Amino acid sequence: DAGVTQSPTHLIKTRGQQVTLRCSPISGHKSVSWYQQVLGQGPQFIFQYYEKEERGRGNFPDRFSARQFPNYSSELNVNALLLGDSALYLCASNSRDREGQETQYFGPGTRLLVL
Amino acid sequence: AQSVTQLDSHVSVSEGTPVLLRCNYSSSYSPSLFWYVQHPNKGLQLLLKYTSAATLVKGINGFEAEFKKSETSFHLTKPSAHMSDAAEYFCVVRTYSGAGSYQLTFGKGTKLSVIP
């Protein structure tokens, strides 16, 4: 079975530009989460989506947006890029067991560099 | 609010010796706790999870962790370190973020070095 896939793997942008990152969850998973990991720190929660609806949002500005499609893949958009947006962006595919316990499985990430 | 604190930013061990990575948690109710590993320039891999079943949790690659409520700890251990264990390890707590969804709150990470 394929794991979580993300594209592109690397991306270089300049300040003020816009970027779109893509994620495909594990087959059968209906929920995805997005995280930002700045160099040297742990990942920070950005969004969670479940069946195309936003279910949770972290402490990020409105420049960050996301959406989920009917096939459960997702896109993360960042507008008006700042140097501080340079980071590894991780997508997680969320599963829930019979007891309702959720586990998140991560993709390899997209490394964004803003110049 | 729920949080985790990783007590060591960097741990160095010799190959074949035991590994101990320390994590304390703060939670007003029984937490769900995880350990993830991140190898250089890679994504995060789930090592193990605790969800209020057995307090001693066994994970992949010989790692295990013990949930100790009295000490609010969830330390990660391995009897014998291998060179391939060199990586960054994150202790994580699952936090309810509303509308039936959860988010993961990560510790700052512990970098494990293994000396040959």
GROMACS .gro file of C-alpha atoms in nm:
model
  231
    1ASP     CA    1   0.000   0.000   0.000
    2ALA     CA    2   0.124   0.348  -0.081
    3GLY     CA    3   0.192   0.574   0.211
    4VAL     CA    4   0.130   0.946   0.227
    5THR     CA    5   0.262   1.123  -0.080
    6GLN     CA    6   0.351   1.488  -0.107
    7SER     CA    7   0.457   1.707  -0.397
    8PRO     CA    8   0.678   1.874  -0.480
    9THR     CA    9   0.967   1.752  -0.266
   10HIS     CA   10   1.150   2.082  -0.284
   11LEU     CA   11   1.049   2.432  -0.382
   12ILE     CA   12   1.222   2.769  -0.403
   13LYS     CA   13   1.016   3.089  -0.408
   14THR     CA   14   1.079   3.458  -0.355
   15ARG     CA   15   0.915   3.687  -0.103
   16GLY     CA   16   0.564   3.791  -0.196
   17GLN     CA   17   0.496   3.492  -0.417
   18GLN     CA   18   0.231   3.229  -0.361
   19VAL     CA   19   0.283   2.853  -0.325
   20THR     CA   20   0.063   2.544  -0.341
   21LEU     CA   21   0.164   2.218  -0.179
   22ARG     CA   22  -0.013   1.890  -0.242
   23CYS     CA   23  -0.081   1.578  -0.039
   24SER     CA   24  -0.246   1.243  -0.102
   25PRO     CA   25  -0.342   1.045   0.210
   26ILE     CA   26  -0.323   0.672   0.264
   27SER     CA   27  -0.598   0.491   0.077
   28GLY     CA   28  -0.911   0.473   0.290
   29HIS     CA   29  -0.817   0.765   0.515
   30LYS     CA   30  -1.060   1.055   0.501
   31SER     CA   31  -0.872   1.309   0.710
   32VAL     CA   32  -0.548   1.498   0.661
   33SER     CA   33  -0.352   1.738   0.876
   34TRP     CA   34  -0.083   1.990   0.783
   35TYR     CA   35   0.218   2.086   0.994
   36GLN     CA   36   0.503   2.334   0.955
   37GLN     CA   37   0.848   2.238   1.079
   38VAL     CA   38   1.099   2.518   1.096
   39LEU     CA   39   1.462   2.409   1.105
   40GLY     CA   40   1.565   2.291   1.448
   41GLN     CA   41   1.213   2.281   1.593
   42GLY     CA   42   0.926   2.037   1.628
   43PRO     CA   43   0.635   2.050   1.384
   44GLN     CA   44   0.355   2.301   1.447
   45PHE     CA   45  -0.009   2.226   1.361
   46ILE     CA   46  -0.161   2.431   1.079
   47PHE     CA   47  -0.488   2.263   0.968
   48GLN     CA   48  -0.695   1.949   0.987
   49TYR     CA   49  -0.954   1.851   0.729
   50TYR     CA   50  -1.209   1.573   0.741
   51GLU     CA   51  -1.426   1.491   0.441
   52LYS     CA   52  -1.357   1.830   0.279
   53GLU     CA   53  -1.439   2.033   0.588
   54GLU     CA   54  -1.194   2.222   0.806
   55ARG     CA   55  -1.204   2.072   1.154
   56GLY     CA   56  -0.913   2.244   1.322
   57ARG     CA   57  -0.679   2.536   1.270
   58GLY     CA   58  -0.355   2.625   1.443
   59ASN     CA   59  -0.215   2.967   1.521
   60PHE     CA   60  -0.121   3.070   1.168
   61PRO     CA   61  -0.213   3.389   0.975
   62ASP     CA   62  -0.483   3.403   0.709
   63ARG     CA   63  -0.212   3.385   0.441
   64PHE     CA   64  -0.229   3.011   0.505
   65SER     CA   65  -0.528   2.827   0.360
   66ALA     CA   66  -0.610   2.472   0.261
   67ARG     CA   67  -0.874   2.259   0.106
   68GLN     CA   68  -0.960   1.893   0.067
   69PHE     CA   69  -1.098   1.734  -0.247
   70PRO     CA   70  -1.361   1.458  -0.292
   71ASN     CA   71  -1.081   1.200  -0.333
   72TYR     CA   72  -0.947   1.318   0.010
   73SER     CA   73  -0.628   1.467  -0.133
   74SER     CA   74  -0.544   1.811  -0.003
   75GLU     CA   75  -0.369   2.133  -0.096
   76LEU     CA   76  -0.202   2.385   0.131
   77ASN     CA   77  -0.172   2.739  -0.005
   78VAL     CA   78   0.046   3.012   0.131
   79ASN     CA   79   0.013   3.366  -0.005
   80ALA     CA   80   0.247   3.664   0.020
   81LEU     CA   81   0.541   3.447   0.122
   82LEU     CA   82   0.776   3.570   0.391
   83LEU     CA   83   1.131   3.457   0.462
   84GLY     CA   84   1.001   3.303   0.783
   85ASP     CA   85   0.777   3.067   0.585
   86SER     CA   86   1.087   2.869   0.488
   87ALA     CA   87   1.029   2.528   0.644
   88LEU     CA   88   0.947   2.163   0.590
   89TYR     CA   89   0.573   2.127   0.538
   90LEU     CA   90   0.440   1.792   0.651
   91CYS     CA   91   0.111   1.630   0.564
   92ALA     CA   92  -0.034   1.362   0.788
   93SER     CA   93  -0.295   1.104   0.698
   94ASN     CA   94  -0.528   1.040   0.991
   95SER     CA   95  -0.684   0.707   1.079
   96ARG     CA   96  -0.926   0.624   1.356
   97ASP     CA   97  -0.954   0.278   1.512
   98ARG     CA   98  -1.267   0.107   1.643
   99GLU     CA   99  -1.221   0.271   1.981
  100GLY     CA  100  -1.211   0.613   1.816
  101GLN     CA  101  -0.842   0.661   1.881
  102GLU     CA  102  -0.673   0.864   1.608
  103THR     CA  103  -0.323   0.801   1.474
  104GLN     CA  104  -0.145   1.027   1.226
  105TYR     CA  105   0.096   0.897   0.963
  106PHE     CA  106   0.326   1.147   0.800
  107GLY     CA  107   0.447   1.198   0.447
  108PRO     CA  108   0.805   1.287   0.354
  109GLY     CA  109   0.729   1.658   0.344
  110THR     CA  110   0.785   1.947   0.106
  111ARG     CA  111   1.086   2.165   0.179
  112LEU     CA  112   1.010   2.527   0.096
  113LEU     CA  113   1.283   2.788   0.073
  114VAL     CA  114   1.180   3.153   0.045
  115LEU     CA  115   1.448   3.390  -0.081
  116ALA     CA  116  -0.351   2.288   2.789
  117GLN     CA  117  -0.168   1.968   2.717
  118SER     CA  118   0.204   1.976   2.651
  119VAL     CA  119   0.517   1.764   2.654
  120THR     CA  120   0.869   1.852   2.764
  121GLN     CA  121   1.168   1.663   2.634
  122LEU     CA  122   1.433   1.691   2.899
  123ASP     CA  123   1.739   1.652   2.679
  124SER     CA  124   1.806   1.829   2.351
  125HIS     CA  125   2.094   1.596   2.267
  126VAL     CA  126   2.182   1.243   2.385
  127SER     CA  127   2.495   1.058   2.283
  128VAL     CA  128   2.544   0.683   2.338
  129SER     CA  129   2.787   0.419   2.224
  130GLU     CA  130   2.671   0.149   1.986
  131GLY     CA  131   2.539  -0.149   2.180
  132THR     CA  132   2.461   0.048   2.499
  133PRO     CA  133   2.111   0.133   2.625
  134VAL     CA  134   1.917   0.437   2.506
  135LEU     CA  135   1.702   0.656   2.733
  136LEU     CA  136   1.517   0.957   2.593
  137ARG     CA  137   1.316   1.142   2.856
  138CYS     CA  138   0.975   1.303   2.817
  139ASN     CA  139   0.738   1.453   3.073
  140TYR     CA  140   0.381   1.545   2.993
  141SER     CA  141   0.127   1.788   3.129
  142SER     CA  142  -0.239   1.698   3.096
  143SER     CA  143  -0.558   1.748   3.292
  144TYR     CA  144  -0.687   1.406   3.183
  145SER     CA  145  -0.548   1.077   3.057
  146PRO     CA  146  -0.342   1.170   2.753
  147SER     CA  147  -0.266   0.994   2.427
  148LEU     CA  148   0.109   0.999   2.382
  149PHE     CA  149   0.335   0.912   2.092
  150TRP     CA  150   0.699   0.892   1.999
  151TYR     CA  151   0.798   0.978   1.643
  152VAL     CA  152   1.144   0.952   1.484
  153GLN     CA  153   1.280   1.172   1.209
  154HIS     CA  154   1.592   1.073   1.019
  155PRO     CA  155   1.789   1.350   0.845
  156ASN     CA  156   1.595   1.509   0.559
  157LYS     CA  157   1.308   1.265   0.606
  158GLY     CA  158   0.950   1.280   0.728
  159LEU     CA  159   0.825   1.153   1.063
  160GLN     CA  160   0.784   0.785   1.140
  161LEU     CA  161   0.561   0.660   1.422
  162LEU     CA  162   0.761   0.455   1.673
  163LEU     CA  163   0.488   0.377   1.924
  164LYS     CA  164   0.173   0.511   2.088
  165TYR     CA  165   0.004   0.501   2.428
  166THR     CA  166  -0.373   0.527   2.441
  167SER     CA  167  -0.463   0.421   2.799
  168ALA     CA  168  -0.427   0.048   2.746
  169ALA     CA  169  -0.109  -0.123   2.874
  170THR     CA  170   0.132   0.119   3.041
  171LEU     CA  171   0.435  -0.048   2.880
  172VAL     CA  172   0.417   0.009   2.507
  173LYS     CA  173   0.632  -0.175   2.258
  174GLY     CA  174   0.715  -0.011   1.927
  175ILE     CA  175   0.915  -0.076   1.617
  176ASN     CA  176   1.289  -0.139   1.596
  177GLY     CA  177   1.315  -0.258   1.956
  178PHE     CA  178   1.197   0.066   2.118
  179GLU     CA  179   0.954   0.076   2.406
  180ALA     CA  180   0.810   0.338   2.639
  181GLU     CA  181   0.647   0.324   2.981
  182PHE     CA  182   0.362   0.552   3.084
  183LYS     CA  183   0.402   0.652   3.449
  184LYS     CA  184   0.112   0.859   3.573
  185SER     CA  185   0.267   0.923   3.915
  186GLU     CA  186   0.572   1.076   3.749
  187THR     CA  187   0.388   1.224   3.446
  188SER     CA  188   0.654   1.065   3.230
  189PHE     CA  189   0.669   0.873   2.905
  190HIS     CA  190   1.036   0.790   2.856
  191LEU     CA  191   1.158   0.606   2.546
  192THR     CA  192   1.409   0.324   2.587
  193LYS     CA  193   1.598   0.068   2.383
  194PRO     CA  194   1.828  -0.199   2.530
  195SER     CA  195   2.102  -0.172   2.269
  196ALA     CA  196   2.166   0.120   2.035
  197HIS     CA  197   2.239   0.066   1.668
  198MET     CA  198   2.406   0.310   1.434
  199SER     CA  199   2.082   0.337   1.236
  200ASP     CA  200   1.906   0.476   1.547
  201ALA     CA  201   2.086   0.809   1.507
  202ALA     CA  202   1.804   1.056   1.441
  203GLU     CA  203   1.578   1.319   1.600
  204TYR     CA  204   1.310   1.185   1.833
  205PHE     CA  205   0.990   1.368   1.919
  206CYS     CA  206   0.760   1.308   2.212
  207VAL     CA  207   0.406   1.404   2.116
  208VAL     CA  208   0.071   1.450   2.291
  209ARG     CA  209  -0.261   1.448   2.111
  210THR     CA  210  -0.472   1.753   2.189
  211TYR     CA  211  -0.840   1.801   2.120
  212SER     CA  212  -0.881   2.100   1.889
  213GLY     CA  213  -1.259   2.114   1.865
  214ALA     CA  214  -1.525   1.996   1.620
  215GLY     CA  215  -1.427   1.634   1.674
  216SER     CA  216  -1.072   1.684   1.557
  217TYR     CA  217  -0.736   1.642   1.719
  218GLN     CA  218  -0.394   1.792   1.668
  219LEU     CA  219  -0.052   1.670   1.767
  220THR     CA  220   0.157   1.888   1.996
  221PHE     CA  221   0.526   1.811   1.963
  222GLY     CA  222   0.811   1.844   2.204
  223LYS     CA  223   1.123   2.025   2.090
  224GLY     CA  224   1.297   1.702   2.001
  225THR     CA  225   1.597   1.505   2.121
  226LYS     CA  226   1.881   1.442   1.882
  227LEU     CA  227   2.029   1.097   1.937
  228SER     CA  228   2.389   1.037   1.832
  229VAL     CA  229   2.533   0.685   1.827
  230ILE     CA  230   2.908   0.651   1.856
  231PRO     CA  231   3.068   0.348   1.689
   0.00000   0.00000   0.00000
